[in-house]
mmCIF file of C-alpha atoms in Angstrom:
data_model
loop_
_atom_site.group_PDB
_atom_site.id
_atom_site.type_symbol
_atom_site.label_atom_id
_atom_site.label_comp_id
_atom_site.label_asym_id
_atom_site.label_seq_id
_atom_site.Cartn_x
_atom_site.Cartn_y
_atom_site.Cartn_z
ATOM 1 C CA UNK A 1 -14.772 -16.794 0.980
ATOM 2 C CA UNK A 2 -13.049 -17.707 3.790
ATOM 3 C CA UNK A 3 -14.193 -16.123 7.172
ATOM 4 C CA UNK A 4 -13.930 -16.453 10.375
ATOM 5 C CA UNK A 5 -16.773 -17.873 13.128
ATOM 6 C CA UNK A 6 -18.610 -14.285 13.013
ATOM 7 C CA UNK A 7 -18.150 -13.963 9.150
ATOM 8 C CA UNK A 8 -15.758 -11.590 9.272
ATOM 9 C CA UNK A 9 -12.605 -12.006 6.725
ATOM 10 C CA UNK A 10 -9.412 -12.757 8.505
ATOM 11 C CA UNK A 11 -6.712 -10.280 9.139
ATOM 12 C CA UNK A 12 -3.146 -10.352 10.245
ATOM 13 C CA UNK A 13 -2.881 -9.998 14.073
ATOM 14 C CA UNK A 14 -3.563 -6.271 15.094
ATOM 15 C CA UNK A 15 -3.982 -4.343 18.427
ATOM 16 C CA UNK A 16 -4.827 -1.144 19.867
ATOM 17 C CA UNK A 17 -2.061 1.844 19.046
ATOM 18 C CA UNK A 18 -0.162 -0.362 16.699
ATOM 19 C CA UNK A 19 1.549 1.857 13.530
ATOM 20 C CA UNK A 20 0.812 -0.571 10.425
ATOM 21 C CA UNK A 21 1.896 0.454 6.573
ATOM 22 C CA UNK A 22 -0.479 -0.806 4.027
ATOM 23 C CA UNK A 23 1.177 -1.635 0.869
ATOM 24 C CA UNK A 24 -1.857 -2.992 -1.720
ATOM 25 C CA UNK A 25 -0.951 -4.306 -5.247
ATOM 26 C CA UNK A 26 -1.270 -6.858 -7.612
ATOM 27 C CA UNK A 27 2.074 -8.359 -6.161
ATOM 28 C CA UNK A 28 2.495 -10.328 -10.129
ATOM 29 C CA UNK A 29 4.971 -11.603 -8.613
ATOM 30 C CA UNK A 30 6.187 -10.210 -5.786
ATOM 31 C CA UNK A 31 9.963 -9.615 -5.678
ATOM 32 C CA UNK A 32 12.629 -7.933 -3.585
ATOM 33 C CA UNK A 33 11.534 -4.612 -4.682
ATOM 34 C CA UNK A 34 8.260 -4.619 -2.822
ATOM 35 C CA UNK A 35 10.730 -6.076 -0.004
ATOM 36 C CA UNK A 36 12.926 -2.949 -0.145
ATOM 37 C CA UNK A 37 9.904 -0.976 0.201
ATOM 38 C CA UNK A 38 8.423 -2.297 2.733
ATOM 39 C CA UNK A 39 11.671 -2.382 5.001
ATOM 40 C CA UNK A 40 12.300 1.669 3.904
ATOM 41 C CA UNK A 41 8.797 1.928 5.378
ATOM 42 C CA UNK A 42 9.411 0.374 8.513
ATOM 43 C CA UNK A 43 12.257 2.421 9.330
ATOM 44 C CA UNK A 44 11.709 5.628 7.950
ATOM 45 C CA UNK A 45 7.814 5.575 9.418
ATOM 46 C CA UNK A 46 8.477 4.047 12.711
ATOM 47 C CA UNK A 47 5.932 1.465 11.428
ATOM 48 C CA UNK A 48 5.441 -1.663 14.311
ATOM 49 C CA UNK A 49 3.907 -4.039 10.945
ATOM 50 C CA UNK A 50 3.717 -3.499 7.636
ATOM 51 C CA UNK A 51 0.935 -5.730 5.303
ATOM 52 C CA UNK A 52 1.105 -6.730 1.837
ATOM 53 C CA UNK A 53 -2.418 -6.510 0.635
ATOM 54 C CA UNK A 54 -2.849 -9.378 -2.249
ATOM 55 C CA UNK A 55 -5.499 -7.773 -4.630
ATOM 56 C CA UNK A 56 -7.808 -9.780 -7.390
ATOM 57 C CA UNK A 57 -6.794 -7.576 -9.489
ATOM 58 C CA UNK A 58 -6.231 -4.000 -10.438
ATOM 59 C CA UNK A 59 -9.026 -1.981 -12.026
ATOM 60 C CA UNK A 60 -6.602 0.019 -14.068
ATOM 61 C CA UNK A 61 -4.638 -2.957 -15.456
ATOM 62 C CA UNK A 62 -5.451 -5.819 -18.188
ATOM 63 C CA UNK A 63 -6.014 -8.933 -16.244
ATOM 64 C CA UNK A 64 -5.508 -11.157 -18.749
ATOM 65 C CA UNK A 65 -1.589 -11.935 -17.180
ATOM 66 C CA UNK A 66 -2.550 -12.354 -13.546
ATOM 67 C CA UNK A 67 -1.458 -15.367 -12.029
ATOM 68 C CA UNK A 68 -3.827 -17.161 -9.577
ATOM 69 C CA UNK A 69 -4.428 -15.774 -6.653
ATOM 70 C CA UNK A 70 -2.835 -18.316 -4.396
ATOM 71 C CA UNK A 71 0.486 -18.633 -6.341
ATOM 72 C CA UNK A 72 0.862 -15.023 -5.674
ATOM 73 C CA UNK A 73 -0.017 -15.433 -2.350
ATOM 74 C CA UNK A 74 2.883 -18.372 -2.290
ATOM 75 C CA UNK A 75 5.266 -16.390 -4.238
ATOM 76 C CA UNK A 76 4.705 -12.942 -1.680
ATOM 77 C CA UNK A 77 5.412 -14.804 1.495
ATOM 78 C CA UNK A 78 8.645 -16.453 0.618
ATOM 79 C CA UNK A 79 9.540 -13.106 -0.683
ATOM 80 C CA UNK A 80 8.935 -10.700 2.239
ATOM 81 C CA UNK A 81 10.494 -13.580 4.511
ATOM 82 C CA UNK A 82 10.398 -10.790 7.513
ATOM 83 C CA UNK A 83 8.815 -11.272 10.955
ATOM 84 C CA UNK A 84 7.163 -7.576 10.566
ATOM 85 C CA UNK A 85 5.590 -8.043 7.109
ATOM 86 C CA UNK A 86 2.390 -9.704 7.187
ATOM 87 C CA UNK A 87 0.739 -11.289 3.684
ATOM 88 C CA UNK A 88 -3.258 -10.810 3.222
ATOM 89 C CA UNK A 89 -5.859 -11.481 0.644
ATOM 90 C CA UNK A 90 -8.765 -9.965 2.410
ATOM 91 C CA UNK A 91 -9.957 -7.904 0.090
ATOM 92 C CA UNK A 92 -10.976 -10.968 -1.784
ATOM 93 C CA UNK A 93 -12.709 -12.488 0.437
ATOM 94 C CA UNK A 94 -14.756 -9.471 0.982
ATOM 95 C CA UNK A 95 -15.589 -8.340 -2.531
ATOM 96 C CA UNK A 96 -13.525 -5.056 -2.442
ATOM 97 C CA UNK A 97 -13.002 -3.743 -6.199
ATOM 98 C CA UNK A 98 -11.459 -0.449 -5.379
ATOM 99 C CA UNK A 99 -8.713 0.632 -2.460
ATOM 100 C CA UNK A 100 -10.814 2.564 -0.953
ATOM 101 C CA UNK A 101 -13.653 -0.003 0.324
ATOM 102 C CA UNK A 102 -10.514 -1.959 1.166
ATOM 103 C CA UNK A 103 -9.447 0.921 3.447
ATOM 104 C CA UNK A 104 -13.339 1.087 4.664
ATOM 105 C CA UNK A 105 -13.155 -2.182 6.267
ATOM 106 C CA UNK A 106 -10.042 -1.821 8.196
ATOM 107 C CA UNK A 107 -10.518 1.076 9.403
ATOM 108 C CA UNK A 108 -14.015 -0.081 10.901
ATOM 109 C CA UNK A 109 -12.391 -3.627 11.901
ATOM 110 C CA UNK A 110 -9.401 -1.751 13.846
ATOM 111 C CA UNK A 111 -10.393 1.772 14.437
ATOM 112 C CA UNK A 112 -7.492 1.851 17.228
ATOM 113 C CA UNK A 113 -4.524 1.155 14.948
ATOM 114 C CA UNK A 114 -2.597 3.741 13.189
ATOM 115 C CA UNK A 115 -2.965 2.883 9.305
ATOM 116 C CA UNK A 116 -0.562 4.559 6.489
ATOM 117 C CA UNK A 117 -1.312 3.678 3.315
ATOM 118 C CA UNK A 118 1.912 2.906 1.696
ATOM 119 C CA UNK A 119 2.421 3.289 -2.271
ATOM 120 C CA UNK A 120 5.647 3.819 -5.359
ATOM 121 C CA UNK A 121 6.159 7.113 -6.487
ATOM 122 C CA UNK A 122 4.635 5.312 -9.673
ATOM 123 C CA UNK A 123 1.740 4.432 -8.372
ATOM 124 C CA UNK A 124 0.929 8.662 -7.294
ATOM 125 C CA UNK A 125 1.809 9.236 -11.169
ATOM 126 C CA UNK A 126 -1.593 7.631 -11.484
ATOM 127 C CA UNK A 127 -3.184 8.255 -8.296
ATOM 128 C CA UNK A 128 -6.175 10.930 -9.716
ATOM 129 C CA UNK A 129 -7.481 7.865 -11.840
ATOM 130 C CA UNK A 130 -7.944 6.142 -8.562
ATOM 131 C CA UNK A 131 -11.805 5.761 -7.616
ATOM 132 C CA UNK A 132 -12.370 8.189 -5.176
ATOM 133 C CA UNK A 133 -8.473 9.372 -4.875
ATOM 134 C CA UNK A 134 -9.417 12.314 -3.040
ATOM 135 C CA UNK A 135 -11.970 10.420 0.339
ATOM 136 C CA UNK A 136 -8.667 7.689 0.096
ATOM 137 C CA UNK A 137 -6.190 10.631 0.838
ATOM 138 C CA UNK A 138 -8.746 11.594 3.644
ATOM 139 C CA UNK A 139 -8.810 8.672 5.390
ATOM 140 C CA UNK A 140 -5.424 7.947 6.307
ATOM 141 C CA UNK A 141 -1.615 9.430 6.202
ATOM 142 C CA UNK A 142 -0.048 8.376 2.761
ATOM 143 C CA UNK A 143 3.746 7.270 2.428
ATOM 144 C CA UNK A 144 5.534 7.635 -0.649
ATOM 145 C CA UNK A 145 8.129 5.988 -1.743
ATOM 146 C CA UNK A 146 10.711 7.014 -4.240
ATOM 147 C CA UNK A 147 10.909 4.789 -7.718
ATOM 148 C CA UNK A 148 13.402 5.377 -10.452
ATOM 149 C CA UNK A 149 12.131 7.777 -13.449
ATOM 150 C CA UNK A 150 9.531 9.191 -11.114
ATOM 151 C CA UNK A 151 11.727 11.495 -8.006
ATOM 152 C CA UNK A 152 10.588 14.282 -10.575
ATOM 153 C CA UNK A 153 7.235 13.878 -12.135
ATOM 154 C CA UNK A 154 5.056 12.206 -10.035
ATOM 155 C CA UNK A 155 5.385 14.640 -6.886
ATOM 156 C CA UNK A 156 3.931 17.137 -9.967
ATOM 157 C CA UNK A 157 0.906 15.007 -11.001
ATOM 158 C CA UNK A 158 -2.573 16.008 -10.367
ATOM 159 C CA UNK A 159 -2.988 13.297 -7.604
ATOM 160 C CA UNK A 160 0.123 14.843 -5.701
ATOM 161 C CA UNK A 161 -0.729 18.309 -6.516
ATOM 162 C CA UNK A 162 -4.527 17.961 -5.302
ATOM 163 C CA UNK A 163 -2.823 16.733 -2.173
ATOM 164 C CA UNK A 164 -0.249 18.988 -2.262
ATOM 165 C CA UNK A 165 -0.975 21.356 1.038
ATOM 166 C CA UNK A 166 -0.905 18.305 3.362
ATOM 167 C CA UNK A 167 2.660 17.074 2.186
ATOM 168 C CA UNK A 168 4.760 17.352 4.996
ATOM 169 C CA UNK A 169 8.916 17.249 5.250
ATOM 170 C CA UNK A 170 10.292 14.062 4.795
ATOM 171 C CA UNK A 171 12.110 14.620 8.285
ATOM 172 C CA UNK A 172 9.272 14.166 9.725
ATOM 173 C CA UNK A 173 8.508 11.089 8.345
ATOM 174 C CA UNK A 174 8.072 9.426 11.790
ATOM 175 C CA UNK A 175 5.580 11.200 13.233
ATOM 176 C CA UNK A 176 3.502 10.573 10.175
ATOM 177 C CA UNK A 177 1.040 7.755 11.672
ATOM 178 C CA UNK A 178 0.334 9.930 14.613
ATOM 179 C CA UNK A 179 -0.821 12.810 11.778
ATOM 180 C CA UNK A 180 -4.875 13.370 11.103
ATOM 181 C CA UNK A 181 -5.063 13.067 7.515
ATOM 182 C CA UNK A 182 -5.260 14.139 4.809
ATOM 183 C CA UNK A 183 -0.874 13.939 5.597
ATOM 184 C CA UNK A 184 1.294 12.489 3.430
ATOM 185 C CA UNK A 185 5.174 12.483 2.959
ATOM 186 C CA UNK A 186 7.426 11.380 -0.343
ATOM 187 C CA UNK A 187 10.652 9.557 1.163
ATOM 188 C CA UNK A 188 13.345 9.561 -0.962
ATOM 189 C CA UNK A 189 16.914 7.172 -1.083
ATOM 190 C CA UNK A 190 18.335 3.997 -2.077
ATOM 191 C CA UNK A 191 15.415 3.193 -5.026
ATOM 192 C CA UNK A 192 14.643 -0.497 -6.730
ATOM 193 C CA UNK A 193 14.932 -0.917 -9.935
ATOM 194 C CA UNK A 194 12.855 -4.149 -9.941
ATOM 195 C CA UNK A 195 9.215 -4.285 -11.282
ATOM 196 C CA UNK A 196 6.815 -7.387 -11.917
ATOM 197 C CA UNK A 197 5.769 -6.090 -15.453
ATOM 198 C CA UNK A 198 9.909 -6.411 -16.073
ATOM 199 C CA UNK A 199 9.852 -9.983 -14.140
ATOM 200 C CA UNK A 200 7.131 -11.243 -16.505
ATOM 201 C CA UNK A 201 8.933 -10.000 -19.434
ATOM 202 C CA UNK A 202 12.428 -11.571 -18.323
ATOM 203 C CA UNK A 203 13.861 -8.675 -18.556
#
């Protein structure tokens, strides 16, 4: 693993009071979708950074087509190509299986910084098979963002409706960071069509 002098992994710069999105994923490959959402994220959350976290590997998913970590690594930073999106693989080199050990360590390595956990209205279709969805929604706002075939089912699934007394107007989408969780907000507009399952295919 690589660490730094006091064994801690290392971490995109970070200081006190900065607003940072958190957008985790297998990134297999990245592509201008994951762009799109990050720069929706910047502007509609008043963000000050948002960081692409690299995972080993989704619990959820098969494995068995996940490129090498590095080469996704590669792939992600000429991809996000944006001073204000920042490219980690932490949670490898601290063991983390699950988001929410992920979300653990930052929040104990920066507990100054204003952390939203960004995700695809696809991904809170799923969200209630998430380990521990619930203490994850509890530990920091939560930004969704719209995906096509989802505007309409996924604010409905149990993840979103466990969740659902917390969701706040989308208008306020800016004041989000500053929120206590649990806080969350689905932001809809201009949606990608991309997806790395399509990518692999060559569709």
């Amino acid at each position: 693993m690589r660490l730094d002098a006091a064994g801690l992994a290392r971490l995109p710069p970070a200081a006190p009071g900065l607003r940072i999105g958190l957008y985790g994923g297998s990134f297999n490959p990245a592509h201008l979708g994951h762009r799109h959402v990050s720069l929706v994220a910047l502007k509609r959350l008043a963000l000050d950074r948002v960081w692409w976290m690299i995972t080993p590997g989704n619990p959820l998913k098969d494995r068995s087509a996940l490129a090498p970590l590095d080469r996704r690594m590669e792939i992600a930073d000429g991809i996000a190509n944006h001073p204000r999106i920042a490219i980690t693989d932490f949670e490898t080199r601290i063991g983390a299986r699950y988001t929410r050990q992920s979300l653990d360590y930052l929040r104990a390595r920066h507990p100054q910084v204003r952390f939203v956990w960004i995700m695809g209205a696809d991904s809170l279709a799923a969200f209630h098979r998430w380990r521990d969805f619930r203490a994850i929604a509890a530990m920091m706002p939560i930004a969704i963002i719209d995906r096509p075939g989802f505007t309409l089912t996924s604010p409905n699934a149990r993840g979103a409706q466990a969740m659902a007394r917390w969701r706040i107007d989308e208008s306020d989408a800016g004041i989000l960071a500053d929120l206590e969780p649990p806080a969350w907000v689905f932001l809809h507009g201009p949606r990608s069509t991309l997806s790395s399952t399509a990518l692999r295919a060559g569709r």
